[in-house]
Coordinates of C-alpha atoms in Angstrom, one line a residue:
X706 CA -3.9 -8.5 36.9
X707 CA -4.2 -11.1 34.1
X708 CA -5.7 -9.6 30.9
X709 CA -9.0 -11.3 29.9
X710 CA -8.3 -10.3 26.3
X711 CA -5.3 -9.3 24.2
X712 CA -6.1 -6.9 21.3
X713 CA -3.7 -6.6 18.3
X714 CA -4.7 -3.6 16.2
X715 CA -4.0 0.0 15.3
X716 CA -2.7 2.8 17.6
X717 CA -6.1 4.4 18.1
X718 CA -7.1 1.8 20.6
X719 CA -4.8 3.3 23.3
X720 CA -7.5 5.8 24.0
X721 CA -9.8 3.1 25.4
X722 CA -7.5 2.0 28.2
X723 CA -7.5 3.3 31.8
X724 CA -4.7 2.8 34.5
X725 CA -2.2 1.8 31.8
X726 CA 1.1 0.0 32.5
X727 CA 3.6 -0.9 29.8
X728 CA 5.4 -4.2 29.4
X729 CA 8.0 -5.3 26.8
X730 CA 8.7 -9.0 27.4
X731 CA 11.7 -10.6 25.7
X732 CA 10.5 -13.8 24.0
X733 CA 12.4 -16.6 22.3
X734 CA 11.3 -14.9 19.0
X735 CA 12.6 -11.4 20.0
X736 CA 10.7 -8.3 21.1
X737 CA 7.2 -7.5 20.1
X738 CA 6.3 -4.6 17.7
X739 CA 6.0 -2.2 20.7
X740 CA 5.6 -2.3 24.5
X741 CA 2.3 -4.0 25.5
X742 CA -0.1 -1.7 27.2
X743 CA -2.1 -3.3 30.0
X744 CA -5.0 -1.4 31.4
X745 CA -8.7 -1.6 31.9
X746 CA -11.8 -1.1 29.7
X747 CA -14.9 -0.7 31.8
X748 CA -13.1 -2.4 34.7
X749 CA -11.9 -5.4 32.7
X750 CA -8.1 -5.9 32.4
X751 CA -7.0 -5.8 28.7
X752 CA -3.7 -6.0 26.9
X753 CA -3.2 -4.0 23.8
X754 CA -0.4 -4.2 21.2
X755 CA -0.1 -2.1 18.0
X756 CA 0.7 -4.6 15.3
X757 CA 2.9 -2.2 13.2
X758 CA 4.5 -0.5 16.2
X759 CA 3.7 2.8 17.8
X760 CA 4.8 4.8 14.7
X761 CA 4.1 2.3 12.0
X762 CA 7.6 0.9 12.3
X763 CA 6.9 -2.4 10.5
X764 CA 5.7 -3.1 7.0
X765 CA 3.2 -6.1 6.8
X766 CA 5.9 -8.6 6.0
X767 CA 8.2 -7.4 8.7
X768 CA 5.8 -7.4 11.6
X769 CA 7.2 -9.7 14.4
X770 CA 4.1 -11.9 14.5
X771 CA 5.6 -14.6 16.6
X772 CA 7.1 -12.3 19.2
X773 CA 3.8 -10.4 19.4
X774 CA 1.7 -13.5 20.2
X775 CA 4.4 -15.0 22.5
X776 CA 4.7 -11.7 24.4
X777 CA 0.9 -11.5 25.0
X778 CA 0.9 -15.2 26.1
X779 CA 3.7 -14.5 28.6
X780 CA 1.5 -11.9 30.3
X781 CA -1.2 -14.5 30.8
X782 CA -3.3 -13.7 27.7
X783 CA -5.2 -16.8 26.3
X784 CA -7.7 -15.0 24.2
X785 CA -6.7 -12.7 21.3
X786 CA -8.7 -10.3 19.1
X787 CA -7.0 -9.3 15.9
X788 CA -8.5 -6.1 14.5
X789 CA -7.8 -5.2 10.8
X790 CA -8.9 -2.8 8.2
X791 CA -9.7 -4.6 4.9
X792 CA -10.9 -3.9 1.4
X793 CA -14.1 -5.4 0.1
X794 CA -14.1 -7.8 -2.9
X795 CA -17.9 -8.3 -3.1
X796 CA -20.8 -5.9 -3.6
X797 CA -22.7 -6.9 -0.6
X798 CA -19.8 -6.3 1.7
X799 CA -19.9 -2.5 1.9
X800 CA -17.5 0.2 3.1
X801 CA -18.2 0.8 6.8
X802 CA -19.3 -2.8 7.4
X803 CA -17.6 -5.1 9.9
X804 CA -16.7 -8.7 9.2
X805 CA -16.0 -11.6 11.6
X806 CA -13.6 -13.5 9.5
X807 CA -13.8 -17.3 9.5
X808 CA -11.5 -18.4 6.6
X809 CA -8.3 -17.1 4.9
X810 CA -6.5 -17.6 1.7
X811 CA -2.7 -17.1 2.0
X812 CA -1.1 -15.3 -0.9
X813 CA 2.0 -14.3 1.0
X814 CA 5.4 -15.7 0.1
X815 CA 8.2 -14.5 2.3
X816 CA 7.0 -14.7 5.9
X817 CA 8.1 -17.2 8.6
X818 CA 4.7 -18.8 9.4
X819 CA 5.5 -21.6 11.9
X820 CA 7.1 -21.8 15.4
X821 CA 8.2 -25.4 14.6
X822 CA 11.4 -26.6 13.1
X823 CA 13.0 -29.9 12.1
X824 CA 13.9 -30.9 15.7
X825 CA 10.3 -30.3 16.8
X826 CA 7.8 -30.7 14.0
X827 CA 4.1 -29.9 14.3
X828 CA 1.2 -30.0 11.9
X829 CA -1.8 -28.1 13.2
X830 CA -5.1 -28.2 11.5
X831 CA -6.1 -24.9 9.9
X832 CA -9.4 -26.2 8.5
X833 CA -11.3 -23.8 10.8
X834 CA -8.5 -21.5 11.9
X835 CA -10.5 -19.0 14.0
X836 CA -11.8 -19.8 17.5
X837 CA -15.5 -20.6 17.1
X838 CA -16.3 -19.7 20.7
X839 CA -14.6 -16.3 20.4
X840 CA -16.1 -15.7 17.0
X841 CA -19.6 -16.1 18.5
X842 CA -18.6 -13.6 21.1
X843 CA -17.6 -11.2 18.4
X844 CA -20.8 -11.6 16.5
X845 CA -22.8 -10.9 19.7
X846 CA -20.6 -7.8 20.4
X847 CA -21.2 -6.4 16.9
X848 CA -24.9 -6.9 17.2
X849 CA -25.0 -5.1 20.6
X850 CA -23.0 -2.3 19.3
X851 CA -25.5 -1.7 16.5
X852 CA -22.9 -2.3 13.8
X853 CA -23.6 -3.5 10.3
X854 CA -21.8 -6.7 10.3
X855 CA -21.2 -10.0 8.4
X856 CA -20.9 -13.1 10.7
X857 CA -18.4 -14.7 8.3
X858 CA -16.1 -13.9 5.4
X859 CA -13.0 -15.2 3.6
X860 CA -10.0 -12.9 3.5
X861 CA -7.3 -13.2 1.0
X862 CA -4.0 -12.1 2.5
X863 CA -1.5 -10.5 0.1
X864 CA 2.2 -9.9 0.6
X865 CA 2.2 -6.1 0.3
X866 CA 3.3 -3.5 0.8
X867 CA 1.9 -2.7 -2.7
X868 CA -1.8 -3.0 -3.4
X869 CA -3.1 -5.4 -6.0
X870 CA -3.1 -4.8 -9.7
X871 CA -6.6 -4.4 -11.2
X872 CA -6.3 -7.9 -12.7
X873 CA -5.4 -9.5 -9.4
X874 CA -8.3 -7.7 -7.6
X875 CA -10.8 -8.9 -10.3
X876 CA -9.4 -12.5 -9.9
X877 CA -9.8 -12.4 -6.1
X878 CA -13.3 -11.1 -6.5
X879 CA -14.2 -13.8 -9.0
X880 CA -13.0 -16.5 -6.6
X881 CA -15.8 -15.4 -4.3
X882 CA -13.4 -14.2 -1.6
X883 CA -14.9 -11.4 0.5
X884 CA -12.1 -9.2 1.8
X885 CA -8.5 -8.4 1.2
X886 CA -5.8 -7.6 3.7
X887 CA -2.0 -7.8 4.3
X888 CA -1.6 -8.9 8.0
X889 CA -4.2 -11.5 9.0
X890 CA -1.7 -14.2 7.9
X891 CA 0.4 -15.7 9.6
X892 CA -1.0 -14.1 12.8
X893 CA -4.0 -16.5 12.9
X894 CA -2.1 -19.7 12.4
X895 CA 0.7 -18.8 14.8
X896 CA -1.9 -18.2 17.5
X897 CA -3.2 -21.7 16.9
X898 CA 0.3 -23.1 17.2
X899 CA 0.6 -21.3 20.5
X900 CA -2.8 -22.7 21.6
X901 CA -4.3 -19.3 21.9
X902 CA -8.0 -18.6 21.2
X903 CA -8.0 -16.1 18.3
X904 CA -10.7 -14.3 16.4
X905 CA -10.8 -11.4 14.0
X906 CA -13.0 -8.4 13.5
X907 CA -12.3 -6.5 10.3
X908 CA -13.5 -3.0 9.3
X909 CA -14.1 -2.4 5.6
X910 CA -12.5 0.9 4.5
X911 CA -12.4 0.5 0.6
X912 CA -13.2 -1.5 -2.4
X913 CA -9.7 -2.5 -3.3
X914 CA -8.4 -1.8 -6.8
X915 CA -11.2 -2.9 -9.0
X916 CA -13.4 -0.4 -7.2
X917 CA -15.9 0.4 -9.9
X918 CA -16.7 -3.3 -10.4
X919 CA -17.0 -4.2 -6.7
X920 CA -18.6 -1.0 -5.5
X921 CA -21.0 -0.6 -8.4
X922 CA -20.2 3.2 -8.3
X923 CA -18.8 4.9 -11.3
X924 CA -16.8 7.4 -9.3
X925 CA -15.4 4.8 -6.8
X926 CA -11.7 5.4 -6.4
X927 CA -9.1 2.6 -6.2
X928 CA -7.7 1.9 -2.8
X929 CA -4.9 4.1 -1.4
X930 CA -3.1 4.2 1.9
X931 CA -4.3 7.7 2.7
X932 CA -7.8 6.7 1.7
X933 CA -7.7 3.8 4.1
X934 CA -6.6 6.1 6.9
X935 CA -9.3 8.6 6.2
X936 CA -12.0 5.9 6.1
X937 CA -10.8 4.4 9.4
X938 CA -10.7 7.8 11.1
X939 CA -14.3 8.5 9.9
X940 CA -15.5 5.2 11.4
X941 CA -13.5 5.4 14.6
X942 CA -16.4 6.2 17.0
X943 CA -18.2 3.0 15.8
X944 CA -15.0 1.0 15.9
X945 CA -14.4 2.0 19.5
X946 CA -18.0 1.1 20.4
X947 CA -17.4 -2.3 18.9
X948 CA -14.2 -2.9 20.9
X949 CA -16.0 -1.9 24.1
X950 CA -18.8 -4.2 23.3
X951 CA -16.4 -7.0 22.6
X952 CA -14.7 -6.6 25.9
X953 CA -18.1 -6.5 27.7
X954 CA -19.0 -9.9 26.1
X955 CA -15.7 -11.7 26.9
X956 CA -16.1 -14.1 29.7
X957 CA -13.2 -15.3 31.9
X958 CA -9.8 -16.3 30.4
X959 CA -10.8 -18.8 27.8
X960 CA -9.5 -22.4 27.9
X961 CA -12.9 -24.0 27.5
X962 CA -12.6 -24.8 23.8
X963 CA -10.4 -26.8 21.5
X964 CA -7.8 -24.1 20.9
X965 CA -6.1 -24.8 24.2
X966 CA -5.3 -28.4 23.1
X967 CA -4.5 -27.7 19.4
X968 CA -1.2 -29.5 19.6
X969 CA -2.4 -32.7 21.2
X970 CA -2.4 -34.6 17.9
X971 CA -0.2 -32.2 15.9
X972 CA 3.3 -32.8 17.2
X973 CA 5.7 -35.3 15.6

């Protein structure tokens, strides 16, 4: 049973799977964050992996991103959906909205972000880092689920685990970037290096630190970890509807786009 889609996200997605079997492949990059659950959603085989581990065992900088993607690929996965919660940096991106991310800005500084080394160099293009074909699928899925969604957005990825200062948050907003997160990078570029189709659906849970300026609400509170968890829990029914809709829209096992040949002109 080869999964048609690999989902990397939060622990709540376990509830969607039927007939679950667990796998924990050993990869050249070590073990994944947790055993991979392979089951079915509405009859389609899906692989699910909690990015931070089953009990939030890994901080954003410590997530074994390479091992996670390599483990999914070893199970036959060629299409990956990364699901994230994010903060909004712009007034028209509201709490409770979804975003199909199409660009990132990397502000991390201590993460290993390439599978290549001196003996085997590679220089992938990250001009358009998310799979266009799978992004279109995500946009259709959000529309069918009745979600309020943005078909594109730029995420700035910070190191964490701390949240931004108010000055940093204002700066990010002034740059025109739409959302902020701690885990979309390097996951997206590592997927490209492994020639996996990768897209992202993000759920907005807060207005980051400069909340009053971004939200336009005098009583808007700055982001907190517990606040993110509460907002995600409140939106969980819609989130689950979106995931089901995404699975319904996924066709085949990918391979009919440029992602599968990303290394053809990249290797040294």
